[in-house]
Amino acid sequence: MREAVLGLPDQLRWAASLDPGEIPAADTVLVAGMGGSGISGDVATLLAGEAGTFCTVHKGYGLPAWAQTQRPLLVAVSYSGNTEETLSVVEEAAAAGLEGVAVSTGGRLAEVAAAHQWPHLQVPAGLQPRAALGYLAGTVARVLEAAGAAPAQGPALTEAAAVAAELLGPDLTGPAAGLSADLAEGLGDRIALIYGGQGLGAVAAQRWKTQLNENAKWPAFWNVIPELNHNEIVGWGAIPQLTRRDVGIISLRDRGEPARVGRRFELTAEIIAADVGIVGEVSSQGQSILARLISLLVVADALSLELAARKGIDPLPVEPIDKLKRSLA
Ligand code: PA5
């Protein structure tokens, strides 16, 4: 997993030079995918937003009803190519006559794409899906660009690769390692709660949560400012002796966040500080949306490895996920 984390800049460079081929034009996009693949759909919503394109991600079975009438381009993403929820979306989309694009290492998704004459973009195999973020999100970014649903992504992917390489440093000796060591120390044995700002911060917070879950086998949750200002901040008052001891909040700040969101981060910390642990804050770097997002995500990667190392846990296997999939098969 450490090697895969260090390989993120190369994955992003690979995507920067990818030619996605002929992709149908789209003014509405639906990305389908689960877990480590589905997060590419969340990234896609940010990139499409730059072009004013409606793009949403579906993480579940079947085709959402709106897609039957709005007829988006379906981008189905599954690293293995065998995830049943995603395959069910593809089957219903094909039956409804939607245009589609498939992204996977192979698997059943590649076969179904071929059967429907959908473009299939093959990403390199041999990784855990969550460790292939650069390949998957990068490929989806290039698909959106080719569909006219997002601006040109080559420069942003190249910038994101440079920002990631700088933060990771050679053999994980860069700023992300120091930052994650401090966060791990501050977090201690507490449940991690990740707060992000609307848009980019929310995507980052979700990925932080899942990287801590899967790599460090750590309990982690996430929420978004401003929405949590309208509910969650009220919920810290009842059992502060427990929440102060057992929950640690890490805030993700984006240099592009709206000023009012920034002010809300500050006020939120003041209001809840007595009732819950405040561990620290991480700020984005870079210019493009992709680079700023990736700059936050590499710290999550580093923290997940740090927490795993402190517990003597192997970050690679995800036995509960495998067990569930075996039971369903
Ligand atoms: O991280 C993981 O292994 C999971 O979240 C998978 O990504 C998820 O189960 C979906 O599998 P796939 O990415 O192969 O479609």
PDB file of C-alpha atoms in Angstrom, residues 53-278:
ATOM      1  CA  THR A  53     -22.416  20.488 -16.621  1.00  0.00           C
ATOM      2  CA  PHE A  54     -24.851  18.527 -14.485  1.00  0.00           C
ATOM      3  CA  CYS A  55     -23.023  15.438 -13.236  1.00  0.00           C
ATOM      4  CA  THR A  56     -23.976  13.229 -10.344  1.00  0.00           C
ATOM      5  CA  VAL A  57     -22.737   9.961  -8.891  1.00  0.00           C
ATOM      6  CA  HIS A  58     -24.897   6.929  -8.210  1.00  0.00           C
ATOM      7  CA  LYS A  59     -23.652   4.451  -5.614  1.00  0.00           C
ATOM      8  CA  GLY A  60     -26.141   1.640  -5.637  1.00  0.00           C
ATOM      9  CA  TYR A  61     -28.257  -0.738  -7.710  1.00  0.00           C
ATOM     10  CA  GLY A  62     -30.232   0.095 -10.822  1.00  0.00           C
ATOM     11  CA  LEU A  63     -30.706   3.184 -12.936  1.00  0.00           C
ATOM     12  CA  PRO A  64     -32.137   6.199 -11.095  1.00  0.00           C
ATOM     13  CA  ALA A  65     -35.592   7.100 -12.452  1.00  0.00           C
ATOM     14  CA  TRP A  66     -34.496  10.588 -13.565  1.00  0.00           C
ATOM     15  CA  ALA A  67     -31.924   9.031 -15.894  1.00  0.00           C
ATOM     16  CA  GLN A  68     -34.694   7.292 -17.852  1.00  0.00           C
ATOM     17  CA  THR A  69     -36.043  10.690 -18.888  1.00  0.00           C
ATOM     18  CA  GLN A  70     -32.933  12.929 -18.832  1.00  0.00           C
ATOM     19  CA  ARG A  71     -30.778  10.366 -20.669  1.00  0.00           C
ATOM     20  CA  PRO A  72     -27.334  11.222 -19.300  1.00  0.00           C
ATOM     21  CA  LEU A  73     -24.099   9.707 -20.542  1.00  0.00           C
ATOM     22  CA  LEU A  74     -23.417   6.826 -18.138  1.00  0.00           C
ATOM     23  CA  VAL A  75     -19.809   6.466 -17.004  1.00  0.00           C
ATOM     24  CA  ALA A  76     -19.532   3.130 -15.185  1.00  0.00           C
ATOM     25  CA  VAL A  77     -16.429   2.765 -13.034  1.00  0.00           C
ATOM     26  CA  SER A  78     -15.358  -0.447 -11.350  1.00  0.00           C
ATOM     27  CA  TYR A  79     -11.711  -1.292 -10.770  1.00  0.00           C
ATOM     28  CA  SER A  80     -12.381  -5.036 -10.741  1.00  0.00           C
ATOM     29  CA  GLY A  81     -15.126  -4.728 -13.329  1.00  0.00           C
ATOM     30  CA  ASN A  82     -17.217  -7.150 -11.295  1.00  0.00           C
ATOM     31  CA  THR A  83     -19.095  -5.046  -8.749  1.00  0.00           C
ATOM     32  CA  GLU A  84     -22.705  -6.142  -8.814  1.00  0.00           C
ATOM     33  CA  GLU A  85     -24.310  -2.781  -8.034  1.00  0.00           C
ATOM     34  CA  THR A  86     -22.439  -1.089 -10.893  1.00  0.00           C
ATOM     35  CA  LEU A  87     -23.178  -3.932 -13.295  1.00  0.00           C
ATOM     36  CA  SER A  88     -26.870  -3.625 -12.479  1.00  0.00           C
ATOM     37  CA  VAL A  89     -26.805   0.088 -13.381  1.00  0.00           C
ATOM     38  CA  VAL A  90     -25.077  -0.783 -16.656  1.00  0.00           C
ATOM     39  CA  GLU A  91     -27.645  -3.441 -17.543  1.00  0.00           C
ATOM     40  CA  GLU A  92     -30.571  -1.082 -16.914  1.00  0.00           C
ATOM     41  CA  ALA A  93     -28.869   1.786 -18.759  1.00  0.00           C
ATOM     42  CA  ALA A  94     -28.191  -0.436 -21.764  1.00  0.00           C
ATOM     43  CA  ALA A  95     -31.772  -1.714 -21.717  1.00  0.00           C
ATOM     44  CA  ALA A  96     -32.975   1.908 -21.675  1.00  0.00           C
ATOM     45  CA  GLY A  97     -30.752   2.674 -24.675  1.00  0.00           C
ATOM     46  CA  LEU A  98     -28.474   5.121 -22.866  1.00  0.00           C
ATOM     47  CA  GLU A  99     -24.991   5.818 -24.154  1.00  0.00           C
ATOM     48  CA  GLY A 100     -22.264   4.578 -21.866  1.00  0.00           C
ATOM     49  CA  VAL A 101     -18.547   4.444 -21.194  1.00  0.00           C
ATOM     50  CA  ALA A 102     -16.903   1.810 -19.004  1.00  0.00           C
ATOM     51  CA  VAL A 103     -13.736   2.185 -16.925  1.00  0.00           C
ATOM     52  CA  SER A 104     -12.180  -0.927 -15.339  1.00  0.00           C
ATOM     53  CA  THR A 105      -9.194  -3.243 -15.350  1.00  0.00           C
ATOM     54  CA  GLY A 106     -11.344  -5.766 -17.203  1.00  0.00           C
ATOM     55  CA  GLY A 107     -13.901  -8.104 -15.651  1.00  0.00           C
ATOM     56  CA  ARG A 108     -17.548  -8.444 -16.559  1.00  0.00           C
ATOM     57  CA  LEU A 109     -17.863  -4.677 -17.116  1.00  0.00           C
ATOM     58  CA  ALA A 110     -15.437  -4.861 -20.038  1.00  0.00           C
ATOM     59  CA  GLU A 111     -17.459  -7.706 -21.569  1.00  0.00           C
ATOM     60  CA  VAL A 112     -20.782  -5.901 -21.165  1.00  0.00           C
ATOM     61  CA  ALA A 113     -19.297  -2.712 -22.641  1.00  0.00           C
ATOM     62  CA  ALA A 114     -18.076  -4.668 -25.661  1.00  0.00           C
ATOM     63  CA  ALA A 115     -21.490  -6.286 -26.084  1.00  0.00           C
ATOM     64  CA  HIS A 116     -23.141  -2.841 -26.222  1.00  0.00           C
ATOM     65  CA  GLN A 117     -20.335  -1.257 -28.255  1.00  0.00           C
ATOM     66  CA  TRP A 118     -19.584   1.195 -25.491  1.00  0.00           C
ATOM     67  CA  PRO A 119     -16.040   2.567 -25.203  1.00  0.00           C
ATOM     68  CA  HIS A 120     -14.065   0.675 -22.543  1.00  0.00           C
ATOM     69  CA  LEU A 121     -11.062   2.372 -20.994  1.00  0.00           C
ATOM     70  CA  GLN A 122      -8.755  -0.110 -19.345  1.00  0.00           C
ATOM     71  CA  VAL A 123      -6.731   1.011 -16.341  1.00  0.00           C
ATOM     72  CA  PRO A 124      -3.637  -0.851 -15.073  1.00  0.00           C
ATOM     73  CA  ALA A 125      -4.418  -3.834 -12.809  1.00  0.00           C
ATOM     74  CA  GLY A 126      -2.757  -5.188  -9.668  1.00  0.00           C
ATOM     75  CA  LEU A 127      -3.817  -2.626  -7.066  1.00  0.00           C
ATOM     76  CA  GLN A 128      -6.508  -2.338  -4.453  1.00  0.00           C
ATOM     77  CA  PRO A 129      -9.298  -0.196  -5.987  1.00  0.00           C
ATOM     78  CA  ARG A 130      -8.786   2.591  -3.445  1.00  0.00           C
ATOM     79  CA  ALA A 131      -5.095   2.711  -4.344  1.00  0.00           C
ATOM     80  CA  ALA A 132      -5.927   3.308  -8.021  1.00  0.00           C
ATOM     81  CA  LEU A 133      -7.528   6.716  -7.484  1.00  0.00           C
ATOM     82  CA  GLY A 134      -5.151   8.447  -9.896  1.00  0.00           C
ATOM     83  CA  TYR A 135      -5.912   5.958 -12.660  1.00  0.00           C
ATOM     84  CA  LEU A 136      -9.666   5.880 -12.074  1.00  0.00           C
ATOM     85  CA  ALA A 137     -10.412   9.539 -11.327  1.00  0.00           C
ATOM     86  CA  GLY A 138      -7.869  10.584 -13.953  1.00  0.00           C
ATOM     87  CA  THR A 139      -9.524   8.431 -16.611  1.00  0.00           C
ATOM     88  CA  VAL A 140     -12.988   9.673 -15.692  1.00  0.00           C
ATOM     89  CA  ALA A 141     -11.665  13.241 -15.896  1.00  0.00           C
ATOM     90  CA  ARG A 142     -10.372  12.615 -19.422  1.00  0.00           C
ATOM     91  CA  VAL A 143     -13.701  10.991 -20.402  1.00  0.00           C
ATOM     92  CA  LEU A 144     -15.618  14.053 -19.186  1.00  0.00           C
ATOM     93  CA  GLU A 145     -13.244  16.313 -21.078  1.00  0.00           C
ATOM     94  CA  ALA A 146     -13.674  14.259 -24.258  1.00  0.00           C
ATOM     95  CA  ALA A 147     -17.462  14.376 -23.837  1.00  0.00           C
ATOM     96  CA  GLY A 148     -17.318  18.174 -23.604  1.00  0.00           C
ATOM     97  CA  ALA A 149     -18.616  17.918 -20.037  1.00  0.00           C
ATOM     98  CA  ALA A 150     -15.516  19.323 -18.302  1.00  0.00           C
ATOM     99  CA  PRO A 151     -12.670  21.633 -19.260  1.00  0.00           C
ATOM    100  CA  ALA A 152      -9.296  20.262 -20.475  1.00  0.00           C
ATOM    101  CA  GLN A 153      -7.850  18.104 -17.695  1.00  0.00           C
ATOM    102  CA  GLY A 154      -4.245  17.554 -18.853  1.00  0.00           C
ATOM    103  CA  PRO A 155      -2.763  20.632 -17.120  1.00  0.00           C
ATOM    104  CA  ALA A 156      -4.737  20.003 -13.908  1.00  0.00           C
ATOM    105  CA  LEU A 157      -3.649  16.343 -13.803  1.00  0.00           C
ATOM    106  CA  THR A 158      -0.030  17.373 -14.321  1.00  0.00           C
ATOM    107  CA  GLU A 159      -0.296  20.000 -11.578  1.00  0.00           C
ATOM    108  CA  ALA A 160      -1.978  17.495  -9.240  1.00  0.00           C
ATOM    109  CA  ALA A 161       0.867  15.016  -9.874  1.00  0.00           C
ATOM    110  CA  ALA A 162       3.466  17.654  -9.020  1.00  0.00           C
ATOM    111  CA  VAL A 163       1.642  18.712  -5.844  1.00  0.00           C
ATOM    112  CA  ALA A 164       1.265  15.073  -4.749  1.00  0.00           C
ATOM    113  CA  ALA A 165       4.939  14.306  -5.445  1.00  0.00           C
ATOM    114  CA  GLU A 166       6.024  17.348  -3.450  1.00  0.00           C
ATOM    115  CA  LEU A 167       3.825  16.484  -0.457  1.00  0.00           C
ATOM    116  CA  LEU A 168       4.727  12.787  -0.450  1.00  0.00           C
ATOM    117  CA  GLY A 169       8.456  13.365  -0.993  1.00  0.00           C
ATOM    118  CA  PRO A 170      10.874  10.530  -1.746  1.00  0.00           C
ATOM    119  CA  ASP A 171       9.838   7.379   0.123  1.00  0.00           C
ATOM    120  CA  LEU A 172       7.196   9.284   2.082  1.00  0.00           C
ATOM    121  CA  THR A 173       9.580  11.729   3.689  1.00  0.00           C
ATOM    122  CA  GLY A 174       7.752  14.871   2.481  1.00  0.00           C
ATOM    123  CA  PRO A 175       5.488  17.313   4.338  1.00  0.00           C
ATOM    124  CA  ALA A 176       2.540  14.872   4.267  1.00  0.00           C
ATOM    125  CA  ALA A 177       4.465  12.472   6.504  1.00  0.00           C
ATOM    126  CA  GLY A 178       5.220  15.112   9.148  1.00  0.00           C
ATOM    127  CA  LEU A 179       1.666  16.387   9.058  1.00  0.00           C
ATOM    128  CA  SER A 180       0.197  12.908   9.374  1.00  0.00           C
ATOM    129  CA  ALA A 181       2.506  12.042  12.292  1.00  0.00           C
ATOM    130  CA  ASP A 182       1.222  15.142  14.130  1.00  0.00           C
ATOM    131  CA  LEU A 183      -2.395  14.281  13.325  1.00  0.00           C
ATOM    132  CA  ALA A 184      -1.943  10.666  14.436  1.00  0.00           C
ATOM    133  CA  GLU A 185      -0.444  11.881  17.714  1.00  0.00           C
ATOM    134  CA  GLY A 186      -3.320  14.322  18.234  1.00  0.00           C
ATOM    135  CA  LEU A 187      -5.950  11.765  17.321  1.00  0.00           C
ATOM    136  CA  GLY A 188      -4.629   9.093  19.671  1.00  0.00           C
ATOM    137  CA  ASP A 189      -7.181   6.315  20.011  1.00  0.00           C
ATOM    138  CA  ARG A 190     -10.148   8.500  19.176  1.00  0.00           C
ATOM    139  CA  ILE A 191     -12.744   7.979  16.465  1.00  0.00           C
ATOM    140  CA  ALA A 192     -11.904  10.263  13.559  1.00  0.00           C
ATOM    141  CA  LEU A 193     -14.502  12.742  12.368  1.00  0.00           C
ATOM    142  CA  ILE A 194     -13.580  14.625   9.220  1.00  0.00           C
ATOM    143  CA  TYR A 195     -15.177  17.980   8.436  1.00  0.00           C
ATOM    144  CA  GLY A 196     -14.940  19.444   4.931  1.00  0.00           C
ATOM    145  CA  GLY A 197     -16.458  22.490   3.298  1.00  0.00           C
ATOM    146  CA  GLN A 198     -19.160  22.199   0.646  1.00  0.00           C
ATOM    147  CA  GLY A 199     -17.991  20.948  -2.755  1.00  0.00           C
ATOM    148  CA  LEU A 200     -14.309  20.038  -2.836  1.00  0.00           C
ATOM    149  CA  GLY A 201     -14.019  19.712   0.943  1.00  0.00           C
ATOM    150  CA  ALA A 202     -16.939  17.294   1.087  1.00  0.00           C
ATOM    151  CA  VAL A 203     -15.359  15.016  -1.514  1.00  0.00           C
ATOM    152  CA  ALA A 204     -12.069  15.174   0.368  1.00  0.00           C
ATOM    153  CA  ALA A 205     -13.714  14.438   3.726  1.00  0.00           C
ATOM    154  CA  GLN A 206     -15.468  11.398   2.312  1.00  0.00           C
ATOM    155  CA  ARG A 207     -12.206  10.028   0.900  1.00  0.00           C
ATOM    156  CA  TRP A 208     -10.396  10.718   4.195  1.00  0.00           C
ATOM    157  CA  LYS A 209     -13.034   8.699   6.030  1.00  0.00           C
ATOM    158  CA  THR A 210     -12.816   5.744   3.675  1.00  0.00           C
ATOM    159  CA  GLN A 211      -9.002   5.695   3.560  1.00  0.00           C
ATOM    160  CA  LEU A 212      -8.870   5.642   7.360  1.00  0.00           C
ATOM    161  CA  ASN A 213     -11.530   2.890   7.384  1.00  0.00           C
ATOM    162  CA  GLU A 214      -9.869   0.656   4.832  1.00  0.00           C
ATOM    163  CA  ASN A 215      -6.126   1.246   5.271  1.00  0.00           C
ATOM    164  CA  ALA A 216      -5.982   1.776   9.035  1.00  0.00           C
ATOM    165  CA  LYS A 217      -9.162  -0.245   9.820  1.00  0.00           C
ATOM    166  CA  TRP A 218     -10.085   2.867  11.821  1.00  0.00           C
ATOM    167  CA  PRO A 219     -13.577   4.079  12.748  1.00  0.00           C
ATOM    168  CA  ALA A 220     -14.075   7.343  10.900  1.00  0.00           C
ATOM    169  CA  PHE A 221     -16.980   9.524   9.795  1.00  0.00           C
ATOM    170  CA  TRP A 222     -17.415  12.757   7.879  1.00  0.00           C
ATOM    171  CA  ASN A 223     -19.672  15.751   7.566  1.00  0.00           C
ATOM    172  CA  VAL A 224     -19.881  19.026   5.674  1.00  0.00           C
ATOM    173  CA  ILE A 225     -19.922  22.707   6.543  1.00  0.00           C
ATOM    174  CA  PRO A 226     -22.346  24.501   6.262  1.00  0.00           C
ATOM    175  CA  GLU A 227     -24.888  21.646   6.562  1.00  0.00           C
ATOM    176  CA  LEU A 228     -23.544  20.408   9.913  1.00  0.00           C
ATOM    177  CA  ASN A 229     -24.065  23.917  11.313  1.00  0.00           C
ATOM    178  CA  HIS A 230     -27.783  23.221  11.084  1.00  0.00           C
ATOM    179  CA  ASN A 231     -27.856  19.993  13.107  1.00  0.00           C
ATOM    180  CA  GLU A 232     -24.643  18.215  14.175  1.00  0.00           C
ATOM    181  CA  ILE A 233     -23.294  21.056  16.316  1.00  0.00           C
ATOM    182  CA  VAL A 234     -26.321  20.659  18.568  1.00  0.00           C
ATOM    183  CA  GLY A 235     -25.557  16.984  19.141  1.00  0.00           C
ATOM    184  CA  TRP A 236     -22.282  17.419  21.011  1.00  0.00           C
ATOM    185  CA  GLY A 237     -23.853  18.699  24.198  1.00  0.00           C
ATOM    186  CA  ALA A 238     -25.388  15.608  25.799  1.00  0.00           C
ATOM    187  CA  ILE A 239     -22.429  13.347  26.627  1.00  0.00           C
ATOM    188  CA  PRO A 240     -19.367  15.639  26.443  1.00  0.00           C
ATOM    189  CA  GLN A 241     -17.352  13.482  28.832  1.00  0.00           C
ATOM    190  CA  LEU A 242     -17.541  10.732  26.194  1.00  0.00           C
ATOM    191  CA  THR A 243     -17.332  12.761  22.981  1.00  0.00           C
ATOM    192  CA  ARG A 244     -14.427  14.909  24.243  1.00  0.00           C
ATOM    193  CA  ARG A 245     -12.463  11.783  25.055  1.00  0.00           C
ATOM    194  CA  ASP A 246     -13.424   9.548  22.154  1.00  0.00           C
ATOM    195  CA  VAL A 247     -14.058  11.719  19.070  1.00  0.00           C
ATOM    196  CA  GLY A 248     -11.390  13.750  17.300  1.00  0.00           C
ATOM    197  CA  ILE A 249     -12.239  16.229  14.542  1.00  0.00           C
ATOM    198  CA  ILE A 250      -9.917  17.002  11.648  1.00  0.00           C
ATOM    199  CA  SER A 251     -10.973  19.930   9.448  1.00  0.00           C
ATOM    200  CA  LEU A 252     -10.108  20.103   5.770  1.00  0.00           C
ATOM    201  CA  ARG A 253      -9.785  23.654   4.486  1.00  0.00           C
ATOM    202  CA  ASP A 254      -9.685  24.557   0.829  1.00  0.00           C
ATOM    203  CA  ARG A 255      -7.960  27.727  -0.263  1.00  0.00           C
ATOM    204  CA  GLY A 256     -10.806  28.170  -2.747  1.00  0.00           C
ATOM    205  CA  GLU A 257     -13.578  27.809  -0.162  1.00  0.00           C
ATOM    206  CA  PRO A 258     -16.125  30.643   0.084  1.00  0.00           C
ATOM    207  CA  ALA A 259     -15.275  33.188   2.801  1.00  0.00           C
ATOM    208  CA  ARG A 260     -18.511  32.411   4.673  1.00  0.00           C
ATOM    209  CA  VAL A 261     -17.592  28.731   4.800  1.00  0.00           C
ATOM    210  CA  GLY A 262     -14.204  29.695   6.235  1.00  0.00           C
ATOM    211  CA  ARG A 263     -15.865  31.816   8.912  1.00  0.00           C
ATOM    212  CA  ARG A 264     -18.179  28.919   9.735  1.00  0.00           C
ATOM    213  CA  PHE A 265     -15.170  26.611  10.300  1.00  0.00           C
ATOM    214  CA  GLU A 266     -13.795  29.082  12.864  1.00  0.00           C
ATOM    215  CA  LEU A 267     -17.100  29.606  14.659  1.00  0.00           C
ATOM    216  CA  THR A 268     -17.900  25.885  14.643  1.00  0.00           C
ATOM    217  CA  ALA A 269     -14.603  25.088  16.377  1.00  0.00           C
ATOM    218  CA  GLU A 270     -15.311  27.741  19.026  1.00  0.00           C
ATOM    219  CA  ILE A 271     -18.834  26.486  19.687  1.00  0.00           C
ATOM    220  CA  ILE A 272     -18.065  22.767  19.980  1.00  0.00           C
ATOM    221  CA  ALA A 273     -14.522  22.869  21.428  1.00  0.00           C
ATOM    222  CA  ALA A 274     -15.613  22.057  24.984  1.00  0.00           C
ATOM    223  CA  ASP A 275     -17.636  19.002  23.963  1.00  0.00           C
ATOM    224  CA  VAL A 276     -15.527  17.211  21.350  1.00  0.00           C
ATOM    225  CA  GLY A 277     -11.823  16.738  20.599  1.00  0.00           C
ATOM    226  CA  ILE A 278     -10.370  19.122  18.012  1.00  0.00           C
TER     227      ILE A 278
END
